[in-house]
């Protein structure tokens, strides 16, 4: 499965938000869209999901133009994991994930044995099967994010779009969620996420698209584009970049807090 975006532009009235965006995301690949607030990342995702239709350019999912796809056809190809989700009712974790299978049954039918097995398998896959009978609003933020990921897996779409999946999570849950996402990419999913974290972007991503002012500022592997100049151009912050473990990781240190009295130690 793949996402191919060609010459994509979008405006809210006279305010142009996306300006000639071009990229391709393939299976077995985690693509991170990196950039500051307000650069058009969420608008880009809403276009890809078919929620915004007044764009110029073309968006293909596995070679199919999304303008020719209905809601059910889209749901079979692509799943969305939002940054936040607060249901009106305290559904159980099981029922929250079961909602992801709705596209597999008719409007007058109920989920069957197959759908329930998909839910159990998804919950086990992300390590939260023990929470299946808990209320969604009574679990932690990290657990909720894993529930939303499990719901996407139960949907059986092979393209996953994630809007800042680790936002507001503690460090442990950030690592758990990103490790699970990376594992899914290795298993053949096509995954695109938005993020604000440069260090995590380098560590987990296969490709990075840096955006600024609605345009693509840089595109490529993390090793190719991840530089001090890129971070400054994106965020207006001067950093020193440290390479660790034979360049398997890079860490940004703001120059504003580096002086002769500071000593930095990195955990090994």
CSV table of C-alpha atoms in Angstrom, one decimal:
chain,number,residue,atom,x,y,z
A,1,UNK,CA,0.0,0.0,0.0
A,2,UNK,CA,1.1,3.5,-0.6
A,3,UNK,CA,0.2,7.2,-0.3
A,4,UNK,CA,1.2,9.4,-3.3
A,5,UNK,CA,0.6,13.1,-3.0
A,6,UNK,CA,1.3,15.3,-6.1
A,7,UNK,CA,1.2,19.1,-6.4
A,8,UNK,CA,-1.2,19.4,-3.4
A,9,UNK,CA,-2.3,22.9,-2.5
A,10,UNK,CA,-5.1,24.0,-0.2
A,11,UNK,CA,-6.5,27.3,1.1
A,12,UNK,CA,-9.0,28.4,3.7
A,13,UNK,CA,-10.4,31.3,1.8
A,14,UNK,CA,-7.5,33.6,0.9
A,15,UNK,CA,-5.2,31.9,3.5
A,16,UNK,CA,-3.1,29.3,1.7
A,17,UNK,CA,-2.2,26.5,4.1
A,18,UNK,CA,-0.6,24.0,1.7
A,19,UNK,CA,1.6,25.0,-1.2
A,20,UNK,CA,2.6,22.4,-3.8
A,21,UNK,CA,3.2,19.4,-1.5
A,22,UNK,CA,4.8,16.3,-3.1
A,23,UNK,CA,5.8,13.1,-1.4
A,24,UNK,CA,5.3,9.3,-1.5
A,25,UNK,CA,5.0,6.9,1.5
A,26,UNK,CA,5.5,3.2,0.9
A,27,UNK,CA,4.7,0.0,2.8
A,28,UNK,CA,7.2,-1.1,5.4
A,29,UNK,CA,7.8,2.6,6.0
A,30,UNK,CA,7.2,5.1,8.8
A,31,UNK,CA,7.1,8.6,7.5
A,32,UNK,CA,7.2,11.4,10.0
A,33,UNK,CA,6.0,14.9,9.1
A,34,UNK,CA,8.0,17.3,11.2
A,35,UNK,CA,7.4,20.9,11.8
A,36,UNK,CA,6.2,23.6,14.2
A,37,UNK,CA,2.6,24.4,15.0
A,38,UNK,CA,0.5,25.9,12.2
A,39,UNK,CA,2.5,24.7,9.2
A,40,UNK,CA,-0.4,22.7,7.7
A,41,UNK,CA,0.3,19.1,9.1
A,42,UNK,CA,-3.3,18.6,10.2
A,43,UNK,CA,-4.7,20.1,7.1
A,44,UNK,CA,-2.5,17.7,5.0
A,45,UNK,CA,-3.9,14.8,6.9
A,46,UNK,CA,-7.5,15.9,6.5
A,47,UNK,CA,-6.9,16.1,2.8
A,48,UNK,CA,-5.4,12.6,2.7
A,49,UNK,CA,-8.4,11.3,4.7
A,50,UNK,CA,-10.9,12.9,2.3
A,51,UNK,CA,-12.3,15.2,5.0
A,52,UNK,CA,-11.3,18.3,3.0
A,53,UNK,CA,-12.1,18.1,-0.7
A,54,UNK,CA,-11.4,21.6,-2.1
A,55,UNK,CA,-7.7,21.0,-2.7
A,56,UNK,CA,-5.7,21.3,-5.9
A,57,UNK,CA,-3.5,18.4,-7.0
A,58,UNK,CA,-3.9,14.6,-6.6
A,59,UNK,CA,-3.9,12.1,-3.7
A,60,UNK,CA,-3.6,8.4,-4.5
A,61,UNK,CA,-4.0,5.6,-2.1
A,62,UNK,CA,-2.4,2.5,-3.5
A,63,UNK,CA,-2.7,4.0,-6.9
A,64,UNK,CA,-6.4,5.0,-6.6
A,65,UNK,CA,-7.4,8.6,-6.7
A,66,UNK,CA,-9.4,9.3,-3.4
A,67,UNK,CA,-11.8,11.6,-5.2
A,68,UNK,CA,-13.3,8.4,-6.7
A,69,UNK,CA,-13.7,6.6,-3.4
A,70,UNK,CA,-16.7,6.4,-1.1
A,71,UNK,CA,-16.5,6.4,2.7
A,72,UNK,CA,-16.5,2.6,3.0
A,73,UNK,CA,-13.9,2.2,0.3
A,74,UNK,CA,-11.7,4.7,2.1
A,75,UNK,CA,-12.1,2.9,5.4
A,76,UNK,CA,-10.9,-0.3,3.9
A,77,UNK,CA,-7.7,1.4,2.7
A,78,UNK,CA,-6.8,3.9,5.5
A,79,UNK,CA,-7.3,4.3,9.2
A,80,UNK,CA,-6.9,7.4,11.3
A,81,UNK,CA,-5.5,7.6,14.9
A,82,UNK,CA,-6.3,11.0,16.3
A,83,UNK,CA,-4.3,12.9,18.9
A,84,UNK,CA,-7.2,13.0,21.4
A,85,UNK,CA,-10.5,11.1,21.6
A,86,UNK,CA,-13.0,11.7,24.4
A,87,UNK,CA,-16.2,9.7,23.7
A,88,UNK,CA,-19.5,10.9,25.1
A,89,UNK,CA,-20.0,7.6,26.9
A,90,UNK,CA,-17.6,5.4,28.9
A,91,UNK,CA,-17.5,2.6,26.4
A,92,UNK,CA,-15.4,-0.4,27.3
A,93,UNK,CA,-12.0,-0.9,25.7
A,94,UNK,CA,-13.4,-3.9,23.8
A,95,UNK,CA,-16.3,-1.9,22.4
A,96,UNK,CA,-14.0,1.0,21.4
A,97,UNK,CA,-11.9,-1.3,19.3
A,98,UNK,CA,-14.9,-3.1,18.0
A,99,UNK,CA,-16.0,0.2,16.4
A,100,UNK,CA,-13.1,-0.2,14.0
A,101,UNK,CA,-14.8,-3.2,12.4
A,102,UNK,CA,-18.0,-1.3,11.5
A,103,UNK,CA,-17.0,-1.1,7.8
A,104,UNK,CA,-16.9,-4.9,7.7
A,105,UNK,CA,-20.7,-5.3,8.4
A,106,UNK,CA,-23.8,-3.9,6.9
A,107,UNK,CA,-25.7,-1.0,8.4
A,108,UNK,CA,-28.4,-3.4,9.7
A,109,UNK,CA,-26.0,-6.1,11.0
A,110,UNK,CA,-24.1,-6.5,14.3
A,111,UNK,CA,-20.4,-7.5,14.5
A,112,UNK,CA,-20.0,-11.2,14.5
A,113,UNK,CA,-17.5,-13.8,15.6
A,114,UNK,CA,-14.9,-12.7,13.1
A,115,UNK,CA,-15.0,-9.1,14.2
A,116,UNK,CA,-14.7,-10.1,17.9
A,117,UNK,CA,-11.7,-12.2,17.1
A,118,UNK,CA,-10.2,-9.3,15.3
A,119,UNK,CA,-10.7,-7.2,18.4
A,120,UNK,CA,-9.1,-9.8,20.7
A,121,UNK,CA,-6.1,-10.2,18.3
A,122,UNK,CA,-5.6,-6.4,18.1
A,123,UNK,CA,-5.7,-5.9,21.9
A,124,UNK,CA,-3.2,-8.7,22.3
A,125,UNK,CA,-1.0,-7.3,19.5
A,126,UNK,CA,-0.6,-4.0,21.3
A,127,UNK,CA,-0.3,-5.5,24.8
A,128,UNK,CA,-3.6,-4.3,26.4
A,129,UNK,CA,-5.8,-7.4,26.3
A,130,UNK,CA,-6.0,-7.3,30.1
A,131,UNK,CA,-7.9,-3.9,29.8
A,132,UNK,CA,-10.6,-5.2,27.4
A,133,UNK,CA,-13.4,-4.8,30.0
A,134,UNK,CA,-12.2,-1.5,31.5
A,135,UNK,CA,-13.9,1.8,30.7
A,136,UNK,CA,-12.1,3.8,28.0
A,137,UNK,CA,-12.3,7.0,30.1
A,138,UNK,CA,-10.8,5.2,33.1
A,139,UNK,CA,-7.5,4.2,31.7
A,140,UNK,CA,-4.3,6.3,31.2
A,141,UNK,CA,-3.5,8.5,28.2
A,142,UNK,CA,-0.9,6.0,27.0
A,143,UNK,CA,-3.3,3.2,27.3
A,144,UNK,CA,-6.0,5.2,25.4
A,145,UNK,CA,-3.5,5.8,22.6
A,146,UNK,CA,-2.9,2.0,22.4
A,147,UNK,CA,-6.6,1.4,22.3
A,148,UNK,CA,-7.0,3.8,19.3
A,149,UNK,CA,-4.1,2.0,17.6
A,150,UNK,CA,-5.8,-1.4,18.3
A,151,UNK,CA,-9.0,0.0,16.8
A,152,UNK,CA,-7.1,0.9,13.6
A,153,UNK,CA,-5.7,-2.6,13.4
A,154,UNK,CA,-9.1,-4.2,13.8
A,155,UNK,CA,-10.2,-2.0,10.9
A,156,UNK,CA,-7.7,-4.0,8.8
A,157,UNK,CA,-6.6,-1.0,6.7
A,158,UNK,CA,-3.0,-1.2,5.8
A,159,UNK,CA,-2.4,2.6,5.7
A,160,UNK,CA,-2.3,4.3,9.1
A,161,UNK,CA,-2.4,8.1,9.6
A,162,UNK,CA,-1.5,9.3,13.1
A,163,UNK,CA,-1.8,12.9,14.3
A,164,UNK,CA,0.9,13.4,17.0
A,165,UNK,CA,0.4,9.9,18.5
A,166,UNK,CA,2.7,10.6,21.5
A,167,UNK,CA,1.4,14.0,22.4
A,168,UNK,CA,0.9,14.5,26.1
A,169,UNK,CA,2.3,11.0,26.9
A,170,UNK,CA,5.0,10.4,29.5
A,171,UNK,CA,8.4,9.2,28.3
A,172,UNK,CA,7.7,5.5,28.9
A,173,UNK,CA,4.4,5.6,27.0
A,174,UNK,CA,6.0,7.6,24.2
A,175,UNK,CA,8.6,4.9,23.7
A,176,UNK,CA,6.0,2.1,23.9
A,177,UNK,CA,3.7,3.7,21.4
A,178,UNK,CA,6.5,4.5,18.9
A,179,UNK,CA,8.1,1.1,19.3
A,180,UNK,CA,4.7,-0.5,18.4
A,181,UNK,CA,4.3,1.9,15.4
A,182,UNK,CA,7.8,1.0,14.2
A,183,UNK,CA,7.0,-2.7,14.5
A,184,UNK,CA,3.9,-2.3,12.4
A,185,UNK,CA,5.8,-0.5,9.7
A,186,UNK,CA,8.3,-3.4,9.6
A,187,UNK,CA,5.3,-5.8,9.2
A,188,UNK,CA,4.1,-4.1,6.0
A,189,UNK,CA,2.0,-1.2,7.1
A,190,UNK,CA,2.3,2.2,5.5
A,191,UNK,CA,2.4,4.7,8.4
A,192,UNK,CA,2.5,8.5,8.3
A,193,UNK,CA,2.6,10.5,11.6
A,194,UNK,CA,2.9,14.2,12.5
A,195,UNK,CA,5.3,15.1,15.3
A,196,UNK,CA,7.1,17.9,17.0
A,197,UNK,CA,9.9,15.9,18.5
A,198,UNK,CA,13.1,16.0,16.4
A,199,UNK,CA,15.1,13.4,18.5
A,200,UNK,CA,12.3,10.8,18.3
A,201,UNK,CA,11.8,11.6,14.6
A,202,UNK,CA,15.4,10.6,13.9
A,203,UNK,CA,15.4,7.5,16.1
A,204,UNK,CA,12.2,5.9,14.8
A,205,UNK,CA,11.5,7.2,11.2
A,206,UNK,CA,12.3,5.7,7.9
A,207,UNK,CA,11.6,8.9,6.0
A,208,UNK,CA,11.1,12.5,7.2
A,209,UNK,CA,9.2,15.4,5.6
A,210,UNK,CA,10.0,18.7,7.2
A,211,UNK,CA,7.3,21.4,6.6
A,212,UNK,CA,7.3,25.1,7.1
A,213,UNK,CA,4.8,27.7,5.9
A,214,UNK,CA,2.8,25.1,4.1
A,215,UNK,CA,5.7,23.9,2.0
A,216,UNK,CA,8.1,21.0,2.1
A,217,UNK,CA,11.4,22.3,3.5
A,218,UNK,CA,13.3,19.0,3.4
A,219,UNK,CA,12.6,15.4,2.5
A,220,UNK,CA,14.6,12.2,2.9
A,221,UNK,CA,16.0,9.7,5.4
A,222,UNK,CA,16.7,11.1,8.9
A,223,UNK,CA,20.4,10.8,8.3
A,224,UNK,CA,20.2,12.7,5.1
A,225,UNK,CA,18.3,15.8,6.2
A,226,UNK,CA,18.7,16.0,10.0
A,227,UNK,CA,21.0,18.9,10.6
A,228,UNK,CA,21.4,21.9,12.9
A,229,UNK,CA,20.4,24.2,10.1
A,230,UNK,CA,17.2,22.3,9.5
A,231,UNK,CA,16.2,22.6,13.2
A,232,UNK,CA,17.0,26.3,13.2
A,233,UNK,CA,15.0,26.8,10.0
A,234,UNK,CA,12.0,24.9,11.4
A,235,UNK,CA,11.9,26.2,15.0
A,236,UNK,CA,14.2,29.3,15.1
A,237,UNK,CA,16.3,27.7,17.7
A,238,UNK,CA,20.1,27.3,17.4
A,239,UNK,CA,21.2,23.8,18.5
A,240,UNK,CA,24.2,21.6,18.7
A,241,UNK,CA,23.6,18.2,17.4
A,242,UNK,CA,25.3,15.2,19.1
A,243,UNK,CA,25.6,11.8,17.3
A,244,UNK,CA,25.3,8.7,19.5
A,245,UNK,CA,25.9,5.0,19.0
A,246,UNK,CA,27.5,5.2,15.5
A,247,UNK,CA,24.9,7.7,14.4
A,248,UNK,CA,21.9,5.5,15.3
A,249,UNK,CA,20.6,8.5,17.3
A,250,UNK,CA,21.1,12.2,17.3
A,251,UNK,CA,20.3,14.6,20.1
A,252,UNK,CA,19.6,18.4,19.8
A,253,UNK,CA,21.0,20.6,22.6
A,254,UNK,CA,19.8,24.2,22.6
A,255,UNK,CA,22.9,26.5,22.3
A,256,UNK,CA,21.1,29.0,24.6
A,257,UNK,CA,21.7,26.7,27.6
A,258,UNK,CA,25.2,25.5,26.6
A,259,UNK,CA,28.0,27.4,28.4
A,260,UNK,CA,31.3,26.6,30.0
A,261,UNK,CA,29.7,25.8,33.3
A,262,UNK,CA,27.3,23.2,31.8
A,263,UNK,CA,28.2,19.5,31.6
A,264,UNK,CA,26.0,17.2,29.6
A,265,UNK,CA,25.9,13.4,30.1
A,266,UNK,CA,24.0,11.0,28.0
A,267,UNK,CA,22.6,7.8,29.3
A,268,UNK,CA,24.2,4.7,27.9
